[in-house]
PDB file of C-alpha atoms in Angstrom:
ATOM      1  CA  MET A1345     -49.361   7.383 -12.348  1.00 79.00           C
ATOM      2  CA  ARG A1346     -47.703   5.200  -9.600  1.00 89.00           C
ATOM      3  CA  ARG A1347     -47.171   2.259 -11.630  1.00 88.00           C
ATOM      4  CA  ALA A1348     -45.820   4.444 -14.286  1.00 88.00           C
ATOM      5  CA  PHE A1349     -43.238   5.656 -11.719  1.00 89.00           C
ATOM      6  CA  LEU A1350     -42.487   1.783 -10.495  1.00 88.00           C
ATOM      7  CA  LEU A1351     -41.926   0.740 -13.803  1.00 89.00           C
ATOM      8  CA  GLY A1352     -39.541   3.855 -14.411  1.00 91.00           C
ATOM      9  CA  VAL A1353     -37.136   2.808 -11.619  1.00 90.00           C
ATOM     10  CA  VAL A1354     -37.322  -0.762 -12.522  1.00 90.00           C
ATOM     11  CA  ALA A1355     -36.312   0.197 -15.999  1.00 91.00           C
ATOM     12  CA  ALA A1356     -33.805   2.298 -14.664  1.00 91.00           C
ATOM     13  CA  ILE A1357     -32.198  -0.362 -12.688  1.00 93.00           C
ATOM     14  CA  ALA A1358     -32.354  -2.745 -15.078  1.00 92.00           C
ATOM     15  CA  ALA A1359     -30.561  -0.289 -17.673  1.00 92.00           C
ATOM     16  CA  GLU A1360     -27.649  -0.016 -14.984  1.00 92.00           C
ATOM     17  CA  ALA A1361     -27.098  -3.305 -14.469  1.00 89.00           C
ATOM     18  CA  VAL A1362     -26.793  -3.811 -18.649  1.00 91.00           C
ATOM     19  CA  VAL A1363     -23.984  -1.035 -18.424  1.00 86.00           C
ATOM     20  CA  ALA A1364     -22.578  -2.773 -15.514  1.00 79.00           C
ATOM     21  CA  ALA A1365     -22.398  -5.910 -17.013  1.00 85.00           C
ATOM     22  CA  ALA A1366     -20.950  -4.707 -20.268  1.00 85.00           C
ATOM     23  CA  VAL A1367     -18.347  -2.801 -18.497  1.00 79.00           C
ATOM     24  CA  ILE A1368     -17.257  -6.076 -16.496  1.00 79.00           C
ATOM     25  CA  ALA A1369     -17.456  -8.372 -19.801  1.00 84.00           C
ATOM     26  CA  SER A1370     -15.250  -5.360 -21.592  1.00 86.00           C
ATOM     27  CA  GLY A1371     -12.092  -5.814 -19.302  1.00 84.00           C
ATOM     28  CA  VAL A1372     -11.826  -1.640 -19.310  1.00 79.00           C
ATOM     29  CA  VAL A1373     -11.734  -2.083 -15.616  1.00 73.00           C
ATOM     30  CA  ASP A1374      -7.997  -2.210 -14.702  1.00 74.00           C
ATOM     31  CA  VAL A1375      -7.584  -4.555 -11.848  1.00 71.00           C
ATOM     32  CA  ALA A1376      -3.599  -4.355 -11.574  1.00 71.00           C
ATOM     33  CA  ALA A1377      -2.163  -4.020  -8.323  1.00 69.00           C
ATOM     34  CA  ARG A1378      -1.378  -0.582  -7.817  1.00 73.00           C
ATOM     35  CA  PRO A1379      -3.003   2.759  -6.487  1.00 71.00           C
ATOM     36  CA  HIS A1380      -6.222   3.735  -7.812  1.00 70.00           C
ATOM     37  CA  GLY A1381      -6.102   7.159  -5.655  1.00 78.00           C
ATOM     38  CA  PRO A1382      -9.688   7.806  -4.068  1.00 83.00           C
ATOM     39  CA  ALA A1383     -10.966   4.384  -4.510  1.00 81.00           C
ATOM     40  CA  ASP A1384      -8.226   3.183  -2.245  1.00 83.00           C
ATOM     41  CA  ARG A1385      -9.263   5.599   0.512  1.00 86.00           C
ATOM     42  CA  VAL A1386     -12.762   4.648   0.050  1.00 88.00           C
ATOM     43  CA  LEU A1387     -12.165   0.679   0.199  1.00 87.00           C
ATOM     44  CA  ALA A1388      -9.673   1.178   3.552  1.00 89.00           C
ATOM     45  CA  TYR A1389     -12.958   3.381   4.900  1.00 92.00           C
ATOM     46  CA  ALA A1390     -15.065   0.498   4.203  1.00 93.00           C
ATOM     47  CA  SER A1391     -12.923  -2.210   5.505  1.00 93.00           C
ATOM     48  CA  THR A1392     -12.490  -0.374   8.670  1.00 94.00           C
ATOM     49  CA  ARG A1393     -15.955   0.584   9.271  1.00 96.00           C
ATOM     50  CA  SER A1394     -17.150  -3.433   8.021  1.00 96.00           C
ATOM     51  CA  LEU A1395     -14.498  -4.688  10.848  1.00 96.00           C
ATOM     52  CA  ALA A1396     -16.350  -2.121  13.247  1.00 96.00           C
ATOM     53  CA  ARG A1397     -19.951  -3.288  12.462  1.00 96.00           C
ATOM     54  CA  HIS A1398     -18.821  -7.208  12.453  1.00 97.00           C
ATOM     55  CA  ALA A1399     -16.727  -7.382  15.211  1.00 96.00           C
ATOM     56  CA  SER A1400     -17.348  -8.682  18.358  1.00 95.00           C
ATOM     57  CA  ASP A1401     -17.091  -6.132  21.829  1.00 95.00           C
ATOM     58  CA  ALA A1402     -15.063  -8.841  23.479  1.00 95.00           C
ATOM     59  CA  ARG A1403     -11.785  -7.470  25.161  1.00 97.00           C
ATOM     60  CA  ASN A1404      -8.963  -9.833  25.061  1.00 97.00           C
ATOM     61  CA  PRO A1405      -8.884 -12.624  27.594  1.00 97.00           C
ATOM     62  CA  LEU A1406      -5.038 -12.952  27.577  1.00 97.00           C
ATOM     63  CA  ALA A1407      -4.164  -9.195  27.721  1.00 96.00           C
ATOM     64  CA  GLY A1408      -1.580  -8.604  30.161  1.00 94.00           C
ATOM     65  CA  ASP A1409      -0.444 -12.465  30.198  1.00 97.00           C
ATOM     66  CA  ALA A1410       3.597 -12.542  29.440  1.00 97.00           C
ATOM     67  CA  ALA A1411       3.107 -16.366  27.868  1.00 98.00           C
ATOM     68  CA  ALA A1412       0.339 -15.528  25.597  1.00 98.00           C
ATOM     69  CA  LEU A1413       2.696 -12.167  24.707  1.00 97.00           C
ATOM     70  CA  ARG A1414       5.375 -14.673  23.592  1.00 97.00           C
ATOM     71  CA  ARG A1415       3.296 -16.978  21.442  1.00 98.00           C
ATOM     72  CA  GLY A1416       1.752 -13.771  19.855  1.00 98.00           C
ATOM     73  CA  LEU A1417       5.353 -12.690  18.720  1.00 98.00           C
ATOM     74  CA  GLU A1418       6.274 -16.452  17.212  1.00 97.00           C
ATOM     75  CA  HIS A1419       2.810 -16.199  15.041  1.00 97.00           C
ATOM     76  CA  TYR A1420       3.377 -12.819  14.281  1.00 98.00           C
ATOM     77  CA  ARG A1421       7.224 -13.495  13.516  1.00 96.00           C
ATOM     78  CA  ASP A1422       5.664 -16.621  11.555  1.00 96.00           C
ATOM     79  CA  ASP A1423       2.777 -15.235   9.874  1.00 96.00           C
ATOM     80  CA  CYS A1424       2.602 -11.405   9.512  1.00 97.00           C
ATOM     81  CA  LEU A1425       6.264 -10.109   9.590  1.00 97.00           C
ATOM     82  CA  VAL A1426       6.648 -10.648   6.100  1.00 96.00           C
ATOM     83  CA  CYS A1427       3.470  -8.180   4.762  1.00 96.00           C
ATOM     84  CA  HIS A1428       3.389  -5.755   8.053  1.00 97.00           C
ATOM     85  CA  GLY A1429       7.458  -5.684   9.102  1.00 95.00           C
ATOM     86  CA  ALA A1430       7.264  -4.125  12.562  1.00 96.00           C
ATOM     87  CA  PRO A1431       9.176  -1.576  14.421  1.00 94.00           C
ATOM     88  CA  GLY A1432      12.709  -2.150  13.575  1.00 90.00           C
ATOM     89  CA  ALA A1433      12.210  -4.627  10.665  1.00 93.00           C
ATOM     90  CA  HIS A1434      11.071  -4.362   6.979  1.00 92.00           C
ATOM     91  CA  PRO A1435       8.251  -6.207   5.415  1.00 94.00           C
ATOM     92  CA  ASP A1436       9.444  -8.669   2.895  1.00 94.00           C
ATOM     93  CA  GLU A1437      10.328  -7.667  -0.904  1.00 93.00           C
ATOM     94  CA  LEU A1438       7.033  -9.578  -1.690  1.00 91.00           C
ATOM     95  CA  ALA A1439       4.505  -7.188   0.236  1.00 92.00           C
ATOM     96  CA  GLY A1440       6.143  -4.279  -1.988  1.00 89.00           C
ATOM     97  CA  GLY A1441       3.537  -5.947  -4.630  1.00 89.00           C
ATOM     98  CA  LEU A1442       0.384  -6.047  -2.497  1.00 89.00           C
ATOM     99  CA  HIS A1443      -2.117  -3.621  -3.173  1.00 86.00           C
ATOM    100  CA  PRO A1444      -3.490  -2.362  -0.990  1.00 88.00           C
ATOM    101  CA  HIS A1445      -0.263  -1.896   0.615  1.00 89.00           C
ATOM    102  CA  PRO A1446      -0.293  -3.840   4.119  1.00 94.00           C
ATOM    103  CA  PRO A1447      -1.018  -1.232   7.044  1.00 94.00           C
ATOM    104  CA  ASP A1448       1.760  -0.545   9.835  1.00 96.00           C
ATOM    105  CA  LEU A1449       0.422  -2.439  12.711  1.00 97.00           C
ATOM    106  CA  ALA A1450       2.061  -0.269  15.153  1.00 97.00           C
ATOM    107  CA  SER A1451       0.199   3.088  13.814  1.00 97.00           C
ATOM    108  CA  PRO A1452      -2.227   4.975  15.950  1.00 97.00           C
ATOM    109  CA  GLY A1453      -4.800   4.492  13.551  1.00 95.00           C
ATOM    110  CA  ILE A1454      -4.655   0.605  13.876  1.00 97.00           C
ATOM    111  CA  GLN A1455      -3.875   0.786  17.353  1.00 98.00           C
ATOM    112  CA  ALA A1456      -7.255   2.420  17.747  1.00 97.00           C
ATOM    113  CA  PHE A1457      -9.017  -0.860  16.715  1.00 98.00           C
ATOM    114  CA  THR A1458     -10.969  -2.632  19.574  1.00 98.00           C
ATOM    115  CA  ASP A1459      -9.662  -5.744  20.276  1.00 98.00           C
ATOM    116  CA  GLY A1460     -12.751  -7.469  18.472  1.00 98.00           C
ATOM    117  CA  MET A1461     -11.649  -5.836  15.437  1.00 98.00           C
ATOM    118  CA  LEU A1462      -8.291  -6.951  15.481  1.00 98.00           C
ATOM    119  CA  TYR A1463      -9.389 -10.169  16.361  1.00 98.00           C
ATOM    120  CA  ARG A1464     -12.099 -10.095  13.448  1.00 98.00           C
ATOM    121  CA  ALA A1465      -9.124  -9.044  10.779  1.00 98.00           C
ATOM    122  CA  VAL A1466      -6.856 -11.367  12.014  1.00 98.00           C
ATOM    123  CA  ALA A1467      -9.192 -14.479  12.352  1.00 98.00           C
ATOM    124  CA  GLY A1468     -11.580 -13.618   9.436  1.00 97.00           C
ATOM    125  CA  GLY A1469      -8.734 -11.663   6.824  1.00 96.00           C
ATOM    126  CA  ILE A1470     -10.087  -8.815   4.723  1.00 94.00           C
ATOM    127  CA  ASP A1471     -11.359  -9.949   1.412  1.00 90.00           C
ATOM    128  CA  SER A1472      -9.338  -8.973  -1.678  1.00 84.00           C
ATOM    129  CA  THR A1473      -6.324  -7.524  -0.154  1.00 89.00           C
ATOM    130  CA  GLY A1474      -4.163 -10.331   0.334  1.00 90.00           C
ATOM    131  CA  MET A1475      -4.959 -10.675   3.887  1.00 95.00           C
ATOM    132  CA  PRO A1476      -5.824 -14.358   5.159  1.00 96.00           C
ATOM    133  CA  ALA A1477      -8.279 -15.745   7.388  1.00 97.00           C
ATOM    134  CA  PHE A1478      -6.167 -17.000  10.134  1.00 98.00           C
ATOM    135  CA  GLY A1479      -9.289 -18.424  12.013  1.00 97.00           C
ATOM    136  CA  LYS A1480      -9.312 -21.331   9.382  1.00 96.00           C
ATOM    137  CA  THR A1481      -5.837 -22.041  10.921  1.00 97.00           C
ATOM    138  CA  HIS A1482      -4.932 -21.079  14.244  1.00 98.00           C
ATOM    139  CA  PRO A1483      -7.601 -21.643  17.460  1.00 98.00           C
ATOM    140  CA  PRO A1484      -8.922 -18.288  18.910  1.00 98.00           C
ATOM    141  CA  GLU A1485      -6.418 -18.541  22.165  1.00 98.00           C
ATOM    142  CA  ALA A1486      -3.659 -18.467  18.885  1.00 98.00           C
ATOM    143  CA  ILE A1487      -5.307 -15.531  17.449  1.00 98.00           C
ATOM    144  CA  TRP A1488      -6.117 -13.869  20.896  1.00 98.00           C
ATOM    145  CA  SER A1489      -2.172 -14.080  21.435  1.00 98.00           C
ATOM    146  CA  ILE A1490      -1.898 -12.111  17.962  1.00 98.00           C
ATOM    147  CA  VAL A1491      -4.167  -9.298  18.939  1.00 98.00           C
ATOM    148  CA  ALA A1492      -1.941  -9.093  22.577  1.00 98.00           C
ATOM    149  CA  PHE A1493       1.325  -8.974  20.575  1.00 98.00           C
ATOM    150  CA  LEU A1494      -0.097  -6.274  18.279  1.00 98.00           C
ATOM    151  CA  ARG A1495      -1.413  -4.205  20.946  1.00 98.00           C
ATOM    152  CA  HIS A1496       2.761  -4.184  22.352  1.00 97.00           C
ATOM    153  CA  LEU A1497       3.915  -3.888  18.759  1.00 97.00           C
ATOM    154  CA  PRO A1498       4.839   0.248  19.568  1.00 97.00           C
ATOM    155  CA  ALA A1499       6.653  -0.544  22.541  1.00 96.00           C
ATOM    156  CA  LEU A1500       9.066  -3.727  21.505  1.00 96.00           C
ATOM    157  CA  THR A1501      11.756  -4.452  23.515  1.00 96.00           C
ATOM    158  CA  PRO A1502      15.346  -4.468  22.427  1.00 96.00           C
ATOM    159  CA  GLU A1503      14.976  -8.341  22.934  1.00 96.00           C
ATOM    160  CA  GLU A1504      11.914  -8.576  21.145  1.00 96.00           C
ATOM    161  CA  ARG A1505      12.932  -6.586  18.067  1.00 95.00           C
ATOM    162  CA  GLN A1506      15.988  -8.929  17.789  1.00 95.00           C
ATOM    163  CA  ALA A1507      13.324 -11.721  17.817  1.00 94.00           C
ATOM    164  CA  LEU A1508      11.619 -10.488  14.879  1.00 93.00           C
ATOM    165  CA  ALA A1509      15.085  -9.267  13.036  1.00 90.00           C
ATOM    166  CA  PRO A1510      15.785 -11.701   9.874  1.00 79.00           C
ATOM    167  CA  LYS A1511      18.420 -14.587  10.984  1.00 73.00           C
ATOM    168  CA  GLU A1512      21.572 -15.016   8.832  1.00 64.00           C
ATOM    169  CA  GLY A1513      20.642 -16.549   5.588  1.00 59.00           C
ATOM    170  CA  GLU A1514      16.950 -15.292   5.607  1.00 60.00           C
ATOM    171  CA  GLU A1515      15.614 -12.487   3.256  1.00 58.00           C
ATOM    172  CA  GLY A1516      16.775  -9.022   4.593  1.00 53.00           C
ATOM    173  CA  ALA A1517      19.451 -10.292   6.464  1.00 54.00           C
ATOM    174  CA  PRO A1518      22.629  -9.069   6.470  1.00 48.00           C
ATOM    175  CA  ALA A1519      25.015 -10.769   4.070  1.00 44.00           C
ATOM    176  CA  ALA A1520      27.835 -12.780   5.649  1.00 42.00           C
ATOM    177  CA  ALA A1521      31.281 -11.270   5.541  1.00 41.00           C
ATOM    178  CA  GLU A1522      33.225 -11.811   2.162  1.00 42.00           C
ATOM    179  CA  GLY A1523      35.479 -14.710   2.815  1.00 42.00           C
ATOM    180  CA  ALA A1524      34.115 -15.561   6.100  1.00 40.00           C
ATOM    181  CA  ALA A1525      33.679 -19.642   6.839  1.00 41.00           C
ATOM    182  CA  PRO A1526      30.011 -20.680   6.707  1.00 39.00           C
ATOM    183  CA  ALA A1527      27.931 -20.954  10.254  1.00 40.00           C
ATOM    184  CA  GLN A1528      28.943 -24.593  11.669  1.00 39.00           C
ATOM    185  CA  GLN A1529      26.469 -27.010  12.723  1.00 38.00           C
ATOM    186  CA  SER A1530      26.530 -28.649  15.637  1.00 38.00           C
ATOM    187  CA  SER A1531      25.615 -32.390  15.868  1.00 39.00           C
ATOM    188  CA  SER A1532      23.972 -34.008  18.863  1.00 37.00           C
TER     189      SER A1532
END
């Protein structure tokens, strides 16, 4: 009796594996970068739970460090702004085609993450989302500087907003007035 039950369980698992392989091999599952309804919410929840489980409980050792905040702003402008934008700064055009859509990092939901969760997301990336693992190219101090800046996003000063705004000639910058002379570069 027990053996028959175990054989039935093994046969059911094997049948499910064959069906899964057939579905994958057929290409019937649409992998286009577009919203997929409830599956998106499930994957977002799974990502958050994974970050919570695998993140350390470390607090940011650079919290409150003004120099770290400035370095974090520079890293954010160079590495994060293009996809996530910031208060007063829209993401770049390419971010519109990413799926899932990059989250607003100033939002209450993201700000509720622990420092360890933010560090884990920045350093380790998030698989199959377009979020790269900056821990491969940035030392821990740089990652903590980025985390310090992420915490500060909801309270950007006008100067910080200006530092994040696109400069003339960059994507998203206001166009120069028609007929205006191009900016002159000084030679030293």
